Amino acid sequence: MSFCNNGPECLNQPFCVDLPYPPIKVQKQNSYYGCLVYEDYAGEGSELTASSMYLYHSIVTASMNEEISCLLKRIGIAELTHIAMLGKLLNALGCSPKFQTITDGNQTDWNASCLSYNASLKSILLAFIKGEEAAIGQYQDHINKINDPCINAVLERIVLDEQLHYSTLQYYYDKCISH
């Protein structure tokens, strides 16, 4: 099972489920839903954090394992796609797509302290596996709290990508680390 041919086209393709994304729309503006989407967009366990970590670690792993490096870059590109979708949802909800979260009325800007800088291939893959698992759980929690089928369709579609990322990272962990 190989997901990457290490050719130039590989590095420019997102690693996503082969299904269309739903239209970005909402039934009505809702600041509470916006606060939930902010967590997915630019919180500690957000798409912004994930994309930054994937791109950083794709650079770090290039000398360790080119195939994993390529995969991490492709997943990072997929996470950037998710950021754009969530930013558009925030706009539709009447919120500014700033890289922030809003909890109990308090704004917290995203910063690089959200990132984890792992050094070994094992710790990198384990961190991403745990991160994808946490992201899936966070999205499921938000889907349960949001009563807007338009928003939930977008979040559910993103979850499909996160599940693909999780299973693929688990495959590579098993293949490369835990023989």
Short mmCIF file of N, CA and C in Angstrom, two decimals:
data_model
loop_
_atom_site.label_atom_id
_atom_site.label_comp_id
_atom_site.label_asym_id
_atom_site.label_seq_id
_atom_site.Cartn_x
_atom_site.Cartn_y
_atom_site.Cartn_z
N MET A 1 0.86 -1.18 0.00
CA MET A 1 0.00 0.00 0.00
C MET A 1 0.89 1.23 0.00
N SER A 2 0.84 2.00 -1.04
CA SER A 2 1.66 3.19 -1.15
C SER A 2 0.78 4.35 -1.58
N PHE A 3 0.89 5.46 -0.88
CA PHE A 3 0.04 6.60 -1.13
C PHE A 3 0.77 7.73 -1.84
N CYS A 4 2.05 7.59 -2.03
CA CYS A 4 2.82 8.72 -2.55
C CYS A 4 3.89 8.21 -3.51
N ASN A 5 3.97 8.83 -4.67
CA ASN A 5 5.00 8.44 -5.62
C ASN A 5 6.20 9.38 -5.57
N ASN A 6 6.18 10.32 -4.66
CA ASN A 6 7.27 11.29 -4.47
C ASN A 6 7.54 12.17 -5.68
N GLY A 7 6.68 12.12 -6.67
CA GLY A 7 6.83 13.00 -7.82
C GLY A 7 6.30 14.38 -7.50
N PRO A 8 6.57 15.37 -8.37
CA PRO A 8 6.14 16.74 -8.10
C PRO A 8 4.63 16.88 -7.95
N GLU A 9 3.86 16.07 -8.70
CA GLU A 9 2.40 16.17 -8.59
C GLU A 9 1.92 15.74 -7.21
N CYS A 10 2.65 14.84 -6.57
CA CYS A 10 2.28 14.38 -5.24
C CYS A 10 2.27 15.54 -4.25
N LEU A 11 3.24 16.40 -4.35
CA LEU A 11 3.40 17.47 -3.37
C LEU A 11 2.36 18.57 -3.48
N ASN A 12 1.60 18.57 -4.54
CA ASN A 12 0.61 19.62 -4.74
C ASN A 12 -0.82 19.12 -4.59
N GLN A 13 -1.01 17.87 -4.24
CA GLN A 13 -2.34 17.30 -4.12
C GLN A 13 -2.73 17.13 -2.65
N PRO A 14 -3.90 17.59 -2.28
CA PRO A 14 -4.34 17.34 -0.89
C PRO A 14 -4.69 15.87 -0.70
N PHE A 15 -4.60 15.41 0.50
CA PHE A 15 -4.92 14.03 0.84
C PHE A 15 -6.32 14.03 1.43
N CYS A 16 -7.32 13.82 0.57
CA CYS A 16 -8.72 13.92 0.94
C CYS A 16 -9.51 12.74 0.41
N VAL A 17 -10.65 12.49 1.01
CA VAL A 17 -11.61 11.51 0.51
C VAL A 17 -12.11 12.02 -0.84
N ASP A 18 -12.33 11.12 -1.76
CA ASP A 18 -12.75 11.50 -3.11
C ASP A 18 -14.26 11.72 -3.17
N LEU A 19 -14.71 12.72 -2.45
CA LEU A 19 -16.12 13.13 -2.43
C LEU A 19 -16.17 14.65 -2.46
N PRO A 20 -17.18 15.22 -3.07
CA PRO A 20 -17.26 16.69 -3.09
C PRO A 20 -17.54 17.25 -1.69
N TYR A 21 -17.13 18.49 -1.49
CA TYR A 21 -17.48 19.19 -0.26
C TYR A 21 -18.84 19.86 -0.45
N PRO A 22 -19.63 19.91 0.60
CA PRO A 22 -20.93 20.58 0.47
C PRO A 22 -20.76 22.08 0.32
N PRO A 23 -21.81 22.76 -0.14
CA PRO A 23 -21.73 24.22 -0.25
C PRO A 23 -21.54 24.85 1.13
N ILE A 24 -20.84 25.96 1.16
CA ILE A 24 -20.61 26.69 2.41
C ILE A 24 -21.76 27.68 2.58
N LYS A 25 -22.68 27.32 3.45
CA LYS A 25 -23.81 28.19 3.75
C LYS A 25 -24.34 27.84 5.13
N VAL A 26 -25.13 28.73 5.68
CA VAL A 26 -25.74 28.53 6.99
C VAL A 26 -27.22 28.91 6.90
N GLN A 27 -28.01 28.37 7.83
CA GLN A 27 -29.43 28.73 7.84
C GLN A 27 -29.62 30.17 8.29
N LYS A 28 -28.82 30.58 9.29
CA LYS A 28 -28.86 31.96 9.76
C LYS A 28 -27.59 32.24 10.55
N GLN A 29 -27.27 33.52 10.70
CA GLN A 29 -26.10 33.89 11.48
C GLN A 29 -26.31 33.49 12.93
N ASN A 30 -25.22 33.02 13.58
CA ASN A 30 -25.33 32.51 14.93
C ASN A 30 -23.95 32.60 15.59
N SER A 31 -23.81 33.48 16.57
CA SER A 31 -22.49 33.69 17.20
C SER A 31 -22.06 32.49 18.04
N TYR A 32 -23.00 31.77 18.63
CA TYR A 32 -22.64 30.57 19.41
C TYR A 32 -22.02 29.53 18.48
N TYR A 33 -22.65 29.29 17.35
CA TYR A 33 -22.09 28.35 16.39
C TYR A 33 -20.73 28.85 15.90
N GLY A 34 -20.61 30.16 15.74
CA GLY A 34 -19.34 30.74 15.35
C GLY A 34 -18.24 30.43 16.35
N CYS A 35 -18.55 30.51 17.63
CA CYS A 35 -17.56 30.18 18.66
C CYS A 35 -17.09 28.73 18.55
N LEU A 36 -18.02 27.83 18.24
CA LEU A 36 -17.64 26.42 18.07
C LEU A 36 -16.76 26.25 16.84
N VAL A 37 -17.13 26.91 15.76
CA VAL A 37 -16.34 26.81 14.52
C VAL A 37 -14.96 27.43 14.72
N TYR A 38 -14.86 28.51 15.51
CA TYR A 38 -13.55 29.10 15.80
C TYR A 38 -12.60 28.06 16.41
N GLU A 39 -13.12 27.20 17.29
CA GLU A 39 -12.28 26.17 17.91
C GLU A 39 -11.69 25.25 16.84
N ASP A 40 -12.52 24.89 15.85
CA ASP A 40 -12.05 24.01 14.77
C ASP A 40 -11.11 24.75 13.83
N TYR A 41 -11.32 26.03 13.68
CA TYR A 41 -10.60 26.88 12.74
C TYR A 41 -9.22 27.27 13.28
N ALA A 42 -9.18 27.81 14.51
CA ALA A 42 -7.92 28.37 15.01
C ALA A 42 -7.70 28.15 16.51
N GLY A 43 -8.31 27.11 17.06
CA GLY A 43 -8.07 26.77 18.45
C GLY A 43 -6.80 25.95 18.59
N GLU A 44 -6.54 25.50 19.81
CA GLU A 44 -5.33 24.72 20.05
C GLU A 44 -5.31 23.44 19.21
N GLY A 45 -6.46 22.77 19.11
CA GLY A 45 -6.55 21.53 18.32
C GLY A 45 -7.23 21.78 16.99
N SER A 46 -6.88 22.87 16.33
CA SER A 46 -7.59 23.33 15.14
C SER A 46 -6.92 22.91 13.84
N GLU A 47 -7.59 23.26 12.77
CA GLU A 47 -7.03 23.05 11.43
C GLU A 47 -5.79 23.91 11.21
N LEU A 48 -5.77 25.11 11.76
CA LEU A 48 -4.59 25.98 11.62
C LEU A 48 -3.39 25.34 12.32
N THR A 49 -3.60 24.84 13.52
CA THR A 49 -2.53 24.16 14.24
C THR A 49 -2.09 22.92 13.47
N ALA A 50 -3.05 22.13 13.03
CA ALA A 50 -2.72 20.89 12.32
C ALA A 50 -1.95 21.17 11.03
N SER A 51 -2.42 22.12 10.23
CA SER A 51 -1.74 22.39 8.96
C SER A 51 -0.32 22.88 9.21
N SER A 52 -0.12 23.71 10.20
CA SER A 52 1.23 24.21 10.52
C SER A 52 2.13 23.06 10.95
N MET A 53 1.60 22.18 11.80
CA MET A 53 2.41 21.04 12.26
C MET A 53 2.72 20.08 11.12
N TYR A 54 1.74 19.81 10.26
CA TYR A 54 1.99 18.90 9.14
C TYR A 54 3.05 19.46 8.21
N LEU A 55 2.97 20.73 7.90
CA LEU A 55 3.95 21.31 6.98
C LEU A 55 5.34 21.35 7.61
N TYR A 56 5.43 21.71 8.90
CA TYR A 56 6.72 21.70 9.59
C TYR A 56 7.32 20.30 9.59
N HIS A 57 6.51 19.32 9.98
CA HIS A 57 7.02 17.96 10.10
C HIS A 57 7.28 17.31 8.74
N SER A 58 6.65 17.81 7.68
CA SER A 58 7.00 17.29 6.35
C SER A 58 8.43 17.69 6.00
N ILE A 59 8.85 18.83 6.47
CA ILE A 59 10.23 19.28 6.25
C ILE A 59 11.19 18.45 7.11
N VAL A 60 10.85 18.28 8.38
CA VAL A 60 11.71 17.56 9.32
C VAL A 60 11.89 16.10 8.91
N THR A 61 10.83 15.47 8.40
CA THR A 61 10.90 14.05 8.07
C THR A 61 11.49 13.76 6.69
N ALA A 62 11.76 14.79 5.90
CA ALA A 62 12.26 14.57 4.53
C ALA A 62 13.53 13.72 4.52
N SER A 63 14.40 13.91 5.49
CA SER A 63 15.64 13.12 5.53
C SER A 63 15.45 11.77 6.22
N MET A 64 14.32 11.58 6.88
CA MET A 64 14.04 10.32 7.58
C MET A 64 13.31 9.32 6.70
N ASN A 65 12.27 9.83 6.01
CA ASN A 65 11.42 8.95 5.22
C ASN A 65 10.66 9.83 4.21
N GLU A 66 11.08 9.77 2.96
CA GLU A 66 10.49 10.65 1.94
C GLU A 66 9.00 10.40 1.74
N GLU A 67 8.59 9.15 1.83
CA GLU A 67 7.18 8.84 1.62
C GLU A 67 6.31 9.46 2.71
N ILE A 68 6.75 9.35 3.95
CA ILE A 68 6.00 9.95 5.05
C ILE A 68 6.05 11.47 4.94
N SER A 69 7.19 12.02 4.58
CA SER A 69 7.30 13.46 4.39
C SER A 69 6.28 13.96 3.36
N CYS A 70 6.18 13.28 2.26
CA CYS A 70 5.22 13.64 1.21
C CYS A 70 3.79 13.52 1.73
N LEU A 71 3.51 12.44 2.42
CA LEU A 71 2.16 12.25 2.98
C LEU A 71 1.81 13.38 3.94
N LEU A 72 2.73 13.75 4.81
CA LEU A 72 2.47 14.82 5.78
C LEU A 72 2.19 16.14 5.06
N LYS A 73 2.94 16.43 4.01
CA LYS A 73 2.69 17.65 3.25
C LYS A 73 1.30 17.61 2.62
N ARG A 74 0.94 16.49 2.05
CA ARG A 74 -0.37 16.36 1.41
C ARG A 74 -1.50 16.50 2.44
N ILE A 75 -1.33 15.92 3.62
CA ILE A 75 -2.35 16.08 4.66
C ILE A 75 -2.40 17.54 5.09
N GLY A 76 -1.25 18.18 5.20
CA GLY A 76 -1.21 19.61 5.55
C GLY A 76 -1.98 20.46 4.55
N ILE A 77 -1.87 20.12 3.28
CA ILE A 77 -2.61 20.85 2.25
C ILE A 77 -4.11 20.62 2.42
N ALA A 78 -4.49 19.39 2.76
CA ALA A 78 -5.92 19.11 3.03
C ALA A 78 -6.41 19.94 4.20
N GLU A 79 -5.58 20.07 5.23
CA GLU A 79 -5.98 20.87 6.40
C GLU A 79 -6.14 22.34 6.01
N LEU A 80 -5.32 22.82 5.09
CA LEU A 80 -5.48 24.19 4.60
C LEU A 80 -6.82 24.36 3.88
N THR A 81 -7.24 23.35 3.16
CA THR A 81 -8.56 23.36 2.52
C THR A 81 -9.64 23.48 3.58
N HIS A 82 -9.48 22.75 4.67
CA HIS A 82 -10.46 22.81 5.76
C HIS A 82 -10.48 24.20 6.40
N ILE A 83 -9.31 24.81 6.56
CA ILE A 83 -9.26 26.16 7.13
C ILE A 83 -10.07 27.12 6.26
N ALA A 84 -9.88 27.05 4.96
CA ALA A 84 -10.62 27.94 4.06
C ALA A 84 -12.12 27.73 4.18
N MET A 85 -12.54 26.49 4.27
CA MET A 85 -13.97 26.20 4.40
C MET A 85 -14.53 26.74 5.71
N LEU A 86 -13.78 26.52 6.79
CA LEU A 86 -14.24 26.98 8.11
C LEU A 86 -14.25 28.51 8.16
N GLY A 87 -13.28 29.15 7.53
CA GLY A 87 -13.26 30.62 7.47
C GLY A 87 -14.49 31.15 6.75
N LYS A 88 -14.87 30.50 5.67
CA LYS A 88 -16.08 30.90 4.94
C LYS A 88 -17.33 30.66 5.78
N LEU A 89 -17.34 29.57 6.55
CA LEU A 89 -18.47 29.33 7.47
C LEU A 89 -18.54 30.45 8.51
N LEU A 90 -17.39 30.84 9.06
CA LEU A 90 -17.38 31.92 10.04
C LEU A 90 -17.97 33.19 9.43
N ASN A 91 -17.56 33.53 8.22
CA ASN A 91 -18.12 34.70 7.53
C ASN A 91 -19.63 34.59 7.41
N ALA A 92 -20.10 33.42 6.98
CA ALA A 92 -21.54 33.22 6.80
C ALA A 92 -22.28 33.31 8.13
N LEU A 93 -21.60 32.94 9.21
CA LEU A 93 -22.21 33.02 10.54
C LEU A 93 -22.17 34.43 11.12
N GLY A 94 -21.56 35.36 10.41
CA GLY A 94 -21.48 36.74 10.86
C GLY A 94 -20.25 37.02 11.71
N CYS A 95 -19.26 36.13 11.66
CA CYS A 95 -18.03 36.27 12.44
C CYS A 95 -16.86 36.58 11.51
N SER A 96 -15.89 37.27 12.03
CA SER A 96 -14.68 37.55 11.26
C SER A 96 -13.79 36.31 11.26
N PRO A 97 -13.23 35.93 10.12
CA PRO A 97 -12.37 34.74 10.08
C PRO A 97 -10.95 35.01 10.58
N LYS A 98 -10.84 35.73 11.70
CA LYS A 98 -9.53 35.95 12.31
C LYS A 98 -9.05 34.64 12.93
N PHE A 99 -7.75 34.50 13.04
CA PHE A 99 -7.19 33.30 13.67
C PHE A 99 -7.24 33.47 15.18
N GLN A 100 -8.40 33.11 15.72
CA GLN A 100 -8.68 33.30 17.14
C GLN A 100 -9.73 32.31 17.59
N THR A 101 -9.92 32.24 18.90
CA THR A 101 -11.07 31.56 19.48
C THR A 101 -11.76 32.57 20.38
N ILE A 102 -13.02 32.31 20.63
CA ILE A 102 -13.78 33.16 21.55
C ILE A 102 -14.48 32.24 22.54
N THR A 103 -14.07 32.34 23.80
CA THR A 103 -14.64 31.53 24.86
C THR A 103 -15.17 32.45 25.94
N ASP A 104 -16.44 32.30 26.27
CA ASP A 104 -17.09 33.16 27.28
C ASP A 104 -16.85 34.64 26.99
N GLY A 105 -16.89 35.01 25.72
CA GLY A 105 -16.72 36.41 25.32
C GLY A 105 -15.29 36.88 25.25
N ASN A 106 -14.34 36.01 25.62
CA ASN A 106 -12.92 36.39 25.61
C ASN A 106 -12.24 35.88 24.35
N GLN A 107 -11.59 36.79 23.64
CA GLN A 107 -10.87 36.45 22.41
C GLN A 107 -9.45 36.03 22.74
N THR A 108 -9.02 34.91 22.15
CA THR A 108 -7.64 34.45 22.27
C THR A 108 -7.11 34.24 20.87
N ASP A 109 -6.05 34.97 20.52
CA ASP A 109 -5.46 34.83 19.20
C ASP A 109 -4.65 33.54 19.13
N TRP A 110 -4.67 32.92 17.96
CA TRP A 110 -3.85 31.73 17.73
C TRP A 110 -2.39 32.13 17.75
N ASN A 111 -1.54 31.25 18.26
CA ASN A 111 -0.09 31.47 18.17
C ASN A 111 0.63 30.13 18.11
N ALA A 112 1.88 30.18 17.80
CA ALA A 112 2.65 28.96 17.55
C ALA A 112 2.90 28.14 18.81
N SER A 113 2.54 28.63 19.97
CA SER A 113 2.69 27.79 21.16
C SER A 113 1.73 26.61 21.13
N CYS A 114 0.77 26.63 20.23
CA CYS A 114 -0.14 25.50 20.05
C CYS A 114 0.56 24.31 19.39
N LEU A 115 1.71 24.56 18.77
CA LEU A 115 2.39 23.52 18.01
C LEU A 115 3.23 22.62 18.89
N SER A 116 3.40 21.40 18.41
CA SER A 116 4.27 20.43 19.05
C SER A 116 5.39 20.11 18.08
N TYR A 117 6.61 20.25 18.53
CA TYR A 117 7.77 20.01 17.67
C TYR A 117 8.43 18.70 18.07
N ASN A 118 8.03 17.62 17.42
CA ASN A 118 8.58 16.31 17.73
C ASN A 118 9.80 16.03 16.86
N ALA A 119 10.69 15.16 17.35
CA ALA A 119 11.94 14.92 16.64
C ALA A 119 12.02 13.55 15.99
N SER A 120 11.48 12.53 16.62
CA SER A 120 11.60 11.19 16.05
C SER A 120 10.39 10.87 15.20
N LEU A 121 10.58 10.00 14.23
CA LEU A 121 9.49 9.59 13.37
C LEU A 121 8.35 8.97 14.20
N LYS A 122 8.72 8.20 15.18
CA LYS A 122 7.71 7.57 16.05
C LYS A 122 6.88 8.63 16.78
N SER A 123 7.54 9.61 17.40
CA SER A 123 6.80 10.62 18.15
C SER A 123 5.98 11.51 17.23
N ILE A 124 6.48 11.76 16.02
CA ILE A 124 5.75 12.56 15.05
C ILE A 124 4.46 11.85 14.65
N LEU A 125 4.58 10.59 14.24
CA LEU A 125 3.40 9.84 13.82
C LEU A 125 2.41 9.67 14.96
N LEU A 126 2.90 9.35 16.15
CA LEU A 126 1.99 9.21 17.29
C LEU A 126 1.24 10.50 17.60
N ALA A 127 1.94 11.63 17.53
CA ALA A 127 1.29 12.92 17.78
C ALA A 127 0.20 13.19 16.75
N PHE A 128 0.47 12.87 15.50
CA PHE A 128 -0.54 13.11 14.47
C PHE A 128 -1.72 12.15 14.59
N ILE A 129 -1.46 10.90 14.95
CA ILE A 129 -2.55 9.94 15.17
C ILE A 129 -3.45 10.45 16.28
N LYS A 130 -2.86 10.85 17.40
CA LYS A 130 -3.64 11.38 18.53
C LYS A 130 -4.36 12.67 18.15
N GLY A 131 -3.70 13.51 17.37
CA GLY A 131 -4.30 14.77 16.93
C GLY A 131 -5.51 14.54 16.03
N GLU A 132 -5.40 13.60 15.10
CA GLU A 132 -6.54 13.30 14.22
C GLU A 132 -7.70 12.71 15.02
N GLU A 133 -7.37 11.85 15.97
CA GLU A 133 -8.41 11.26 16.83
C GLU A 133 -9.12 12.36 17.63
N ALA A 134 -8.35 13.29 18.17
CA ALA A 134 -8.94 14.40 18.93
C ALA A 134 -9.77 15.31 18.03
N ALA A 135 -9.30 15.56 16.82
CA ALA A 135 -10.05 16.41 15.89
C ALA A 135 -11.39 15.78 15.54
N ILE A 136 -11.38 14.50 15.29
CA ILE A 136 -12.63 13.79 14.98
C ILE A 136 -13.59 13.93 16.15
N GLY A 137 -13.10 13.73 17.36
CA GLY A 137 -13.94 13.87 18.55
C GLY A 137 -14.48 15.28 18.72
N GLN A 138 -13.64 16.28 18.48
CA GLN A 138 -14.08 17.67 18.60
C GLN A 138 -15.15 17.99 17.56
N TYR A 139 -14.93 17.56 16.32
CA TYR A 139 -15.95 17.79 15.29
C TYR A 139 -17.27 17.10 15.65
N GLN A 140 -17.19 15.88 16.12
CA GLN A 140 -18.42 15.16 16.50
C GLN A 140 -19.15 15.90 17.62
N ASP A 141 -18.40 16.41 18.59
CA ASP A 141 -19.00 17.19 19.68
C ASP A 141 -19.69 18.43 19.13
N HIS A 142 -19.04 19.12 18.21
CA HIS A 142 -19.63 20.34 17.64
C HIS A 142 -20.84 20.02 16.77
N ILE A 143 -20.78 18.94 16.04
CA ILE A 143 -21.94 18.51 15.24
C ILE A 143 -23.14 18.27 16.16
N ASN A 144 -22.88 17.67 17.31
CA ASN A 144 -23.96 17.41 18.28
C ASN A 144 -24.53 18.70 18.88
N LYS A 145 -23.74 19.76 18.94
CA LYS A 145 -24.17 21.03 19.55
C LYS A 145 -24.78 21.99 18.53
N ILE A 146 -24.55 21.75 17.25
CA ILE A 146 -25.02 22.67 16.21
C ILE A 146 -26.28 22.11 15.56
N ASN A 147 -27.31 22.92 15.55
CA ASN A 147 -28.58 22.52 14.95
C ASN A 147 -28.78 23.28 13.63
N ASP A 148 -27.83 23.05 12.73
CA ASP A 148 -27.90 23.66 11.40
C ASP A 148 -27.36 22.62 10.42
N PRO A 149 -28.24 22.01 9.63
CA PRO A 149 -27.79 20.94 8.73
C PRO A 149 -26.75 21.40 7.70
N CYS A 150 -26.76 22.67 7.35
CA CYS A 150 -25.77 23.18 6.39
C CYS A 150 -24.37 23.16 6.99
N ILE A 151 -24.26 23.64 8.21
CA ILE A 151 -22.97 23.64 8.91
C ILE A 151 -22.53 22.20 9.18
N ASN A 152 -23.45 21.39 9.67
CA ASN A 152 -23.10 20.01 10.00
C ASN A 152 -22.66 19.22 8.78
N ALA A 153 -23.23 19.51 7.61
CA ALA A 153 -22.81 18.81 6.40
C ALA A 153 -21.33 19.09 6.11
N VAL A 154 -20.91 20.33 6.30
CA VAL A 154 -19.51 20.70 6.08
C VAL A 154 -18.63 19.99 7.11
N LEU A 155 -19.03 20.04 8.38
CA LEU A 155 -18.22 19.42 9.43
C LEU A 155 -18.15 17.90 9.24
N GLU A 156 -19.27 17.29 8.87
CA GLU A 156 -19.28 15.84 8.63
C GLU A 156 -18.36 15.46 7.47
N ARG A 157 -18.33 16.29 6.45
CA ARG A 157 -17.45 16.00 5.30
C ARG A 157 -15.98 16.15 5.70
N ILE A 158 -15.68 17.14 6.52
CA ILE A 158 -14.31 17.30 7.01
C ILE A 158 -13.92 16.08 7.85
N VAL A 159 -14.84 15.58 8.65
CA VAL A 159 -14.57 14.39 9.47
C VAL A 159 -14.13 13.21 8.59
N LEU A 160 -14.74 13.06 7.42
CA LEU A 160 -14.33 11.97 6.53
C LEU A 160 -12.85 12.08 6.16
N ASP A 161 -12.39 13.29 5.89
CA ASP A 161 -10.96 13.49 5.61
C ASP A 161 -10.12 13.16 6.84
N GLU A 162 -10.56 13.60 8.00
CA GLU A 162 -9.80 13.36 9.23
C GLU A 162 -9.72 11.85 9.52
N GLN A 163 -10.79 11.13 9.24
CA GLN A 163 -10.76 9.68 9.44
C GLN A 163 -9.77 9.02 8.48
N LEU A 164 -9.71 9.51 7.24
CA LEU A 164 -8.73 9.01 6.28
C LEU A 164 -7.31 9.30 6.77
N HIS A 165 -7.10 10.51 7.26
CA HIS A 165 -5.78 10.86 7.79
C HIS A 165 -5.41 9.93 8.94
N TYR A 166 -6.35 9.74 9.86
CA TYR A 166 -6.10 8.88 11.02
C TYR A 166 -5.71 7.47 10.58
N SER A 167 -6.51 6.85 9.72
CA SER A 167 -6.25 5.47 9.32
C SER A 167 -4.95 5.35 8.53
N THR A 168 -4.64 6.34 7.71
CA THR A 168 -3.40 6.30 6.93
C THR A 168 -2.19 6.48 7.83
N LEU A 169 -2.27 7.41 8.76
CA LEU A 169 -1.16 7.60 9.70
C LEU A 169 -0.96 6.35 10.55
N GLN A 170 -2.06 5.72 10.96
CA GLN A 170 -1.96 4.48 11.73
C GLN A 170 -1.29 3.39 10.89
N TYR A 171 -1.64 3.31 9.62
CA TYR A 171 -1.02 2.35 8.71
C TYR A 171 0.49 2.58 8.66
N TYR A 172 0.90 3.83 8.47
CA TYR A 172 2.34 4.12 8.38
C TYR A 172 3.05 3.89 9.71
N TYR A 173 2.39 4.15 10.79
CA TYR A 173 2.99 3.86 12.10
C TYR A 173 3.24 2.36 12.21
N ASP A 174 2.22 1.58 11.88
CA ASP A 174 2.36 0.12 11.97
C ASP A 174 3.44 -0.39 11.00
N LYS A 175 3.49 0.17 9.80
CA LYS A 175 4.44 -0.24 8.76
C LYS A 175 5.88 0.13 9.13
N CYS A 176 6.07 1.34 9.62
CA CYS A 176 7.43 1.87 9.80
C CYS A 176 7.96 1.79 11.22
N ILE A 177 7.08 1.73 12.18
CA ILE A 177 7.53 1.84 13.58
C ILE A 177 7.31 0.55 14.37
N SER A 178 6.12 0.02 14.34
CA SER A 178 5.80 -1.09 15.25
C SER A 178 5.75 -2.44 14.52
N HIS A 179 6.80 -2.74 13.78
CA HIS A 179 6.80 -4.01 13.03
C HIS A 179 6.57 -5.12 14.00
#
